[in-house]
Tab-separated table of C-alpha atoms in Angstrom:
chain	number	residue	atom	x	y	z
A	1348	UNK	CA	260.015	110.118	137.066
A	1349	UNK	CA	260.748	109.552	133.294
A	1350	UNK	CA	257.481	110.247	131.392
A	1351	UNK	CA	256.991	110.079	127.821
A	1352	UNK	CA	254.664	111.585	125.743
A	1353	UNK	CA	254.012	112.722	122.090
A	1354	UNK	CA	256.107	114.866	119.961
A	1355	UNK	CA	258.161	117.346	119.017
A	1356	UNK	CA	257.302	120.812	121.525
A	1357	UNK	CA	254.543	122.708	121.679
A	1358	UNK	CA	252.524	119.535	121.444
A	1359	UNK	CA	248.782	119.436	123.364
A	1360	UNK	CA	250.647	116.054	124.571
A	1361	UNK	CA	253.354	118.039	126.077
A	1362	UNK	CA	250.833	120.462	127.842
A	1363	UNK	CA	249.138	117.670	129.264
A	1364	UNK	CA	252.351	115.693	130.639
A	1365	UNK	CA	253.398	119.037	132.427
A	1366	UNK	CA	250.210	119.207	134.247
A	1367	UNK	CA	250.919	116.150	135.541
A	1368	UNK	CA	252.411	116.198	139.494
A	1369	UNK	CA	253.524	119.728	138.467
A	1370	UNK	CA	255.395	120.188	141.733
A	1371	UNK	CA	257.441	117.447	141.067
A	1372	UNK	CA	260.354	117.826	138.596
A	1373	UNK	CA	259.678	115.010	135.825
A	1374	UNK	CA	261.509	114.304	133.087
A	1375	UNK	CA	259.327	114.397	129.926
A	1376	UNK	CA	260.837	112.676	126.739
A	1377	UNK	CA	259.430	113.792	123.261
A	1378	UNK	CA	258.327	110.705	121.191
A	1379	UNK	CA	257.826	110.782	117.811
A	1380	UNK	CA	254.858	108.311	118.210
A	1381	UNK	CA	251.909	107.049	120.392
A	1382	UNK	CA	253.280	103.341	120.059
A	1383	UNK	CA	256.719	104.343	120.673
A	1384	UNK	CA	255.257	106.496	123.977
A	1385	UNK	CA	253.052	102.971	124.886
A	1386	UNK	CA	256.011	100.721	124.279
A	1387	UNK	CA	258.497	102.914	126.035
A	1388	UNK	CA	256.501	102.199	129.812
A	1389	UNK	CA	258.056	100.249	132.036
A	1390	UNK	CA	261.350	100.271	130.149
A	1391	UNK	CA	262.924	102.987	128.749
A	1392	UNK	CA	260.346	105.213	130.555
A	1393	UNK	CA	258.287	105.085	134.025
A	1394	UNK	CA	255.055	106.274	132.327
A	1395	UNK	CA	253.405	107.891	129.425
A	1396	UNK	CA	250.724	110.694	129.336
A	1397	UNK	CA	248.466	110.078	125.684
A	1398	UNK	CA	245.406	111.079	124.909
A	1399	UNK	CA	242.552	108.621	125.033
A	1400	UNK	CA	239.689	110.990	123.835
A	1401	UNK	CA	238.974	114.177	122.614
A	1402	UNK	CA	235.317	115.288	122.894
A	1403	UNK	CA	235.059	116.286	119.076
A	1404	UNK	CA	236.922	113.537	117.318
A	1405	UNK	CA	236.206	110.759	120.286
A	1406	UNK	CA	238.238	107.572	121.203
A	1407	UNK	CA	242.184	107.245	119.927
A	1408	UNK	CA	241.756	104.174	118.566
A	1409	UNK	CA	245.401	102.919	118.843
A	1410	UNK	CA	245.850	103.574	122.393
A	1411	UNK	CA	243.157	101.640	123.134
A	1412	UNK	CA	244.132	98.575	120.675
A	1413	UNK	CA	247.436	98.838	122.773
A	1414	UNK	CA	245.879	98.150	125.838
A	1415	UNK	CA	244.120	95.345	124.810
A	1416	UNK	CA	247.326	93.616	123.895
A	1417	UNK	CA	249.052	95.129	126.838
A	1418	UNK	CA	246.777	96.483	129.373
A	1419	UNK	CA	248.929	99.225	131.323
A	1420	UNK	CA	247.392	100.873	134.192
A	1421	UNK	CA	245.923	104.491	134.234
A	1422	UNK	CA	247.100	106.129	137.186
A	1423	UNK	CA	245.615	109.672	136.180
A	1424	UNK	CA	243.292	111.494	133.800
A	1425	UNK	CA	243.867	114.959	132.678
A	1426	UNK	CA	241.720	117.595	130.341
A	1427	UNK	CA	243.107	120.330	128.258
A	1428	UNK	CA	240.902	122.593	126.456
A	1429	UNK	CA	242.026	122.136	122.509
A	1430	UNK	CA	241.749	125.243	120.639
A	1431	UNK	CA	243.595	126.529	117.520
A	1432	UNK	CA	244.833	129.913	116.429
A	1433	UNK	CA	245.223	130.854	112.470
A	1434	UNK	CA	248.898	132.237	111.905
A	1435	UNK	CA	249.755	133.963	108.337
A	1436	UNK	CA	253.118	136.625	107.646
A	1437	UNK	CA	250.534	138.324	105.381
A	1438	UNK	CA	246.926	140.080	105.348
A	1439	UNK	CA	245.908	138.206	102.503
A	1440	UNK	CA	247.837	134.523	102.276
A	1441	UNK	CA	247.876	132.065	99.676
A	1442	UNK	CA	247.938	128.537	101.112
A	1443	UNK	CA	247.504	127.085	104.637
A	1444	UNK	CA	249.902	124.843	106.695
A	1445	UNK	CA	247.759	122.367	108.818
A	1446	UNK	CA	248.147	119.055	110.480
A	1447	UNK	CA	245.308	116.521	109.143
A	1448	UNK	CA	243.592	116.518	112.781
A	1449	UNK	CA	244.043	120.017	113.394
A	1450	UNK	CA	242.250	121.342	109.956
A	1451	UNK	CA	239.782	117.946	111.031
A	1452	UNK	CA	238.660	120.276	113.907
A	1453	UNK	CA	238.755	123.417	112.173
A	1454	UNK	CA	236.511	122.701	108.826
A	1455	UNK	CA	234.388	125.688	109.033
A	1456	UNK	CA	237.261	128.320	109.123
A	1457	UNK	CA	239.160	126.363	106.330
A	1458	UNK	CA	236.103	126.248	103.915
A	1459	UNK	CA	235.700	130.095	104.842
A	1460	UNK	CA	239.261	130.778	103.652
A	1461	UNK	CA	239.091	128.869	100.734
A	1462	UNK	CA	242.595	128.495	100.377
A	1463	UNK	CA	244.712	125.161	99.164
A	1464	UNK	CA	245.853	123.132	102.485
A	1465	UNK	CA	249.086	121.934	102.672
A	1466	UNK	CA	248.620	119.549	105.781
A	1467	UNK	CA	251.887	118.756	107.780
A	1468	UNK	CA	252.916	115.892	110.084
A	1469	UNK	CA	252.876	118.195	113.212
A	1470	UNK	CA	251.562	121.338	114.709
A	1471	UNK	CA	254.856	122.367	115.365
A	1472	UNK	CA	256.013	121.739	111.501
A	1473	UNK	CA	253.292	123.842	110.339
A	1474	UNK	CA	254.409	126.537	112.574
A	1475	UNK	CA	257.726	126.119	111.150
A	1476	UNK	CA	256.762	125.699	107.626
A	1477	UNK	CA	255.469	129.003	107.907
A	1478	UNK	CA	258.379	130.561	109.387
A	1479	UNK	CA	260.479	129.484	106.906
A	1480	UNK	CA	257.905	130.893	104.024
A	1481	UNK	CA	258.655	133.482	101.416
A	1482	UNK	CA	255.278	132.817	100.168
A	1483	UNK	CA	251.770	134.837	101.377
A	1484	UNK	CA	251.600	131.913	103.882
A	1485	UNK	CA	248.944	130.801	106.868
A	1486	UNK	CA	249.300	127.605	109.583
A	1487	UNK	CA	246.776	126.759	112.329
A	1488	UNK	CA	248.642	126.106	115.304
A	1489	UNK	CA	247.587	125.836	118.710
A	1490	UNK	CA	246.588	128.275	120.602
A	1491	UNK	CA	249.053	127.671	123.541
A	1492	UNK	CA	251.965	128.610	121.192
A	1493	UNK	CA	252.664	132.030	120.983
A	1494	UNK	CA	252.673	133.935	117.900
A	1495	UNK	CA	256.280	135.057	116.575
A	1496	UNK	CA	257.167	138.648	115.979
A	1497	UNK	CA	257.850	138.223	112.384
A	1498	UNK	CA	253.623	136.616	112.297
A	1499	UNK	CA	250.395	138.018	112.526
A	1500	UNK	CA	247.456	136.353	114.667
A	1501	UNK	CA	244.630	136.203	111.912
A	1502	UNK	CA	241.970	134.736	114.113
A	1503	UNK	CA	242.365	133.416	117.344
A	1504	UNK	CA	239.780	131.609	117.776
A	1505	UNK	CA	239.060	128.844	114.998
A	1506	UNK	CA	237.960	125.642	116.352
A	1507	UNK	CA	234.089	124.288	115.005
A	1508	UNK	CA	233.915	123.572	118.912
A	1509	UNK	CA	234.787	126.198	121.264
A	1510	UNK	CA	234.672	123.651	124.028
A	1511	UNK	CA	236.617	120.629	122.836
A	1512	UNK	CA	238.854	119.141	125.311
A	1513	UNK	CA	240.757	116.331	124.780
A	1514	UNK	CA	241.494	113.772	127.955
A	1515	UNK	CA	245.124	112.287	128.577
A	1516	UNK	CA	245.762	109.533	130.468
A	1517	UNK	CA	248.922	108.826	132.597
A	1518	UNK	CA	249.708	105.173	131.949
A	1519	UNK	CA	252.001	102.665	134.022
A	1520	UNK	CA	253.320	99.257	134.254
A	1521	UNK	CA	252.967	99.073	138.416
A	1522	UNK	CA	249.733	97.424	139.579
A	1523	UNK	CA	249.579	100.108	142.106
A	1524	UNK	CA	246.819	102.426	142.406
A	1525	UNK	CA	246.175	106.323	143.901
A	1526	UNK	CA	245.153	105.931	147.362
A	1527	UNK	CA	241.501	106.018	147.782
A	1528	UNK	CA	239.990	109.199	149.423
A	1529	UNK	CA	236.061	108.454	149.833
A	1530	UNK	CA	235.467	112.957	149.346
A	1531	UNK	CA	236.883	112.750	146.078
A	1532	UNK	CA	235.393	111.962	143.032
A	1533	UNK	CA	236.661	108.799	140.866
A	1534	UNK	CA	236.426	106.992	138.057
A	1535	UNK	CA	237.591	103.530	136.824
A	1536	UNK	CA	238.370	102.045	133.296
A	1537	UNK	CA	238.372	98.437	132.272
A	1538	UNK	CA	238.460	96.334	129.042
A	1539	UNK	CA	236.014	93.585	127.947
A	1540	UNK	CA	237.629	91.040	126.430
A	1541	UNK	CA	236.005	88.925	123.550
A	1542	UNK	CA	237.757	85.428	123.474
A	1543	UNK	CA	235.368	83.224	123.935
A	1544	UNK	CA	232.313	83.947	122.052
A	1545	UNK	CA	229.854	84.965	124.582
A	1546	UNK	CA	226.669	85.749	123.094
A	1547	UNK	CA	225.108	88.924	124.689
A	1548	UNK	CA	228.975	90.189	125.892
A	1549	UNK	CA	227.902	94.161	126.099
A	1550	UNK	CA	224.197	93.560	127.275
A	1551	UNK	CA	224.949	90.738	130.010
A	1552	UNK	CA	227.902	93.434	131.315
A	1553	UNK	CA	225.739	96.454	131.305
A	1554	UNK	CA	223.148	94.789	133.214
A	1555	UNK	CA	225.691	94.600	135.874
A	1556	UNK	CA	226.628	98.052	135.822
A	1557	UNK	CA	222.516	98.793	135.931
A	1558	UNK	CA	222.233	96.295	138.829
A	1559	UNK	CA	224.693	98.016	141.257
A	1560	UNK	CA	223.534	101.605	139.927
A	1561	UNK	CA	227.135	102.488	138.420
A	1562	UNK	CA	227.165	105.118	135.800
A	1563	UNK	CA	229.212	104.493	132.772
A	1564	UNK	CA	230.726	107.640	131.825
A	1565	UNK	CA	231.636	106.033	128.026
A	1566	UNK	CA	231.616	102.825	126.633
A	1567	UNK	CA	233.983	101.912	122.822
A	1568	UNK	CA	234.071	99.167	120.553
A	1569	UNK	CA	237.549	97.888	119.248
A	1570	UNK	CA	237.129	94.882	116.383
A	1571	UNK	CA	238.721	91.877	117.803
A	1572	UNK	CA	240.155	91.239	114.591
A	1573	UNK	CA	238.925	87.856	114.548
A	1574	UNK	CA	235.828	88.226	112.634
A	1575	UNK	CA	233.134	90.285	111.943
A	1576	UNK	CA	230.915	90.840	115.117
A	1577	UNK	CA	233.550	90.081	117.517
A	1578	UNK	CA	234.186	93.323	119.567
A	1579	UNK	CA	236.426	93.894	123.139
A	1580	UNK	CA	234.779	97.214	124.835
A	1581	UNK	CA	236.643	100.019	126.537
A	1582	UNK	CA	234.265	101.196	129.390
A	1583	UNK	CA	234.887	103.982	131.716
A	1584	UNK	CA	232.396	104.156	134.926
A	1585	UNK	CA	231.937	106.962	138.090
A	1586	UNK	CA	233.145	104.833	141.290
A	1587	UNK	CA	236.597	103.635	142.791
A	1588	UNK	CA	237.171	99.755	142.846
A	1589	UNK	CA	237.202	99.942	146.785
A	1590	UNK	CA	233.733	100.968	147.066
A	1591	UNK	CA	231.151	97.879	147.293
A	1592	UNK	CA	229.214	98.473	144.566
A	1593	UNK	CA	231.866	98.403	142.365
A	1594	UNK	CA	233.934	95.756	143.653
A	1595	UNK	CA	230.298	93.573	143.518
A	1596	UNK	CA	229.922	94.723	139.563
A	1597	UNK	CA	233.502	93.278	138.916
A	1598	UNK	CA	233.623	90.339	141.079
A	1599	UNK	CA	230.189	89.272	138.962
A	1600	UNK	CA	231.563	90.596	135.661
A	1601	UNK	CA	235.464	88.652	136.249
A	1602	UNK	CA	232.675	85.407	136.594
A	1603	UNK	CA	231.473	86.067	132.986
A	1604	UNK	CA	233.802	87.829	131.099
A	1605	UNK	CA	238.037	87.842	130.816
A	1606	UNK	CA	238.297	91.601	132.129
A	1607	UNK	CA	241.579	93.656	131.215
A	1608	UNK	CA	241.435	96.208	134.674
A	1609	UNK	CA	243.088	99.394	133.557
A	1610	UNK	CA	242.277	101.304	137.171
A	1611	UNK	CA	240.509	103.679	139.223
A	1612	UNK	CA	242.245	107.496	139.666
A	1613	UNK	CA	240.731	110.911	140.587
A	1614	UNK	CA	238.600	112.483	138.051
A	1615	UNK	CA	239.783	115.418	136.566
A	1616	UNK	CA	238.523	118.597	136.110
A	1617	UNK	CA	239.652	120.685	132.936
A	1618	UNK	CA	243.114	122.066	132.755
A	1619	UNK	CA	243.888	120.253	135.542
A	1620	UNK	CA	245.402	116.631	136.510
């Protein structure tokens, strides 16, 4: 299977997609973008592994605004604990290389060092930038990668959250779903589609969920785009579509509401698919 996934090496994306069916030999392609990964399934690609939400930062909004234009189905969820590692060729550096969502998640060590950021367009081009340094130079880089021989590990640990996680989706153009096995657990994902103006959308569709006793695991607003007020909601819920209490909840929600299903898949418990 050709899967594609976010760019260049070393990414958290590239972690992720490896975890993925790991006894099977897939070949992972190295996009340079989430839209290019989304675009490529079901064409150049079979399927993409992106992440969908990180437990610090929340929802990526643009891979959810993709699927409401193009809803793909998620055949698997994966978690990856996110942590960062400061890098420097000195004791006492100068300037920091960091990408904008990696010094997002590591504020508190940042303001500590005090020094000017320089932020970068990748993890792995800070790491590089730093190689390539003369300067008293630092980078925060993952803490997956390992440190060079010609770099010193400054701190190890420099996340504001020693337990974010960010969750990855495997995403496919086939209607086909995991088979369901009743001693696992599962979860679904679907997309609430505002077209029509229905007063009450998100209360009316909870209800629902309340009615048949489904827990909603999290629940996003997109804008439509349309107008102010006029939201399409990404909700993820415990429960396989094959059960009866689900398939109930969707059979009454379909009735009231133009429903994007994205798919139920095993839940996943972290660092593993």
């Amino acid at each position: 299977m050709k899967l594609a996934t976010l760019g260049p090496a070393g990414t958290f994306s590239e972690v992720a997609a490896g975890l993925f069916q790991p006894e099977q030999d897939h070949d992972i392609q190295l996009l340079d973008n989430l839209v290019s990964c989304l675009a490529s399934v079901g064409r150049e690609c079979d399927a993409a592994v992106v992440p969908i939400e990180n437990l610090t930062e929340g929802f990526v909004s643009p891979v959810v605004d993709y699927l409401v234009q193009r809803p793909l189905r998620i055949q698997a969820e994966i978690r990856i604990p996110v942590g960062f590692q400061c890098l420097s060729n000195s004791a006492n550096p100068t300037q920091i290389w960091a990408q904008f969502v990696a010094a997002g998640q590591c504020n508190q060590y940042l303001h500590k060092l005090g020094l000017p950021i320089i932020h970068t367009a990748s993890n792995a081009a800070s790491l590089q930038a730093l190689l390539a340094a003369e300067a008293a130079s630092a980078a925060i880089v993952p803490q997956h990668i390992s440190c060079p021989e010609t770099l010193q590990i400054l701190n190890n640990n420099i996340a504001d959250n020693p337990r974010n996680e960010t969750r990855f989706v495997v995403l496919s153009a086939t209607s086909e779903e995991p088979e369901f096995n009743k001693d696992q657990r599962w979860k679904s994902s679907l997309l609430l589609i505002d077209d029509n103006d229905h007063p009450g959308l998100l209360v009316d569709s909870l209800q629902v969920f309340a009615k048949q006793q489904i827990n909603l695991t999290s629940i996003v607003s997109r804008p439509a785009g349309s107008q102010f007020g006029d939201y399409h909601f990404f909700i993820d819920f415990d429960g396989h579509r094959s059960e009866q209490g689900v398939a109930s909840a969707l059979e009454e929600l379909a009735a009231m509401n133009n429903i994007h299903w994205l798919g139920s898949y095993p839940a996943a418990e972290i660092g593993k698919q």
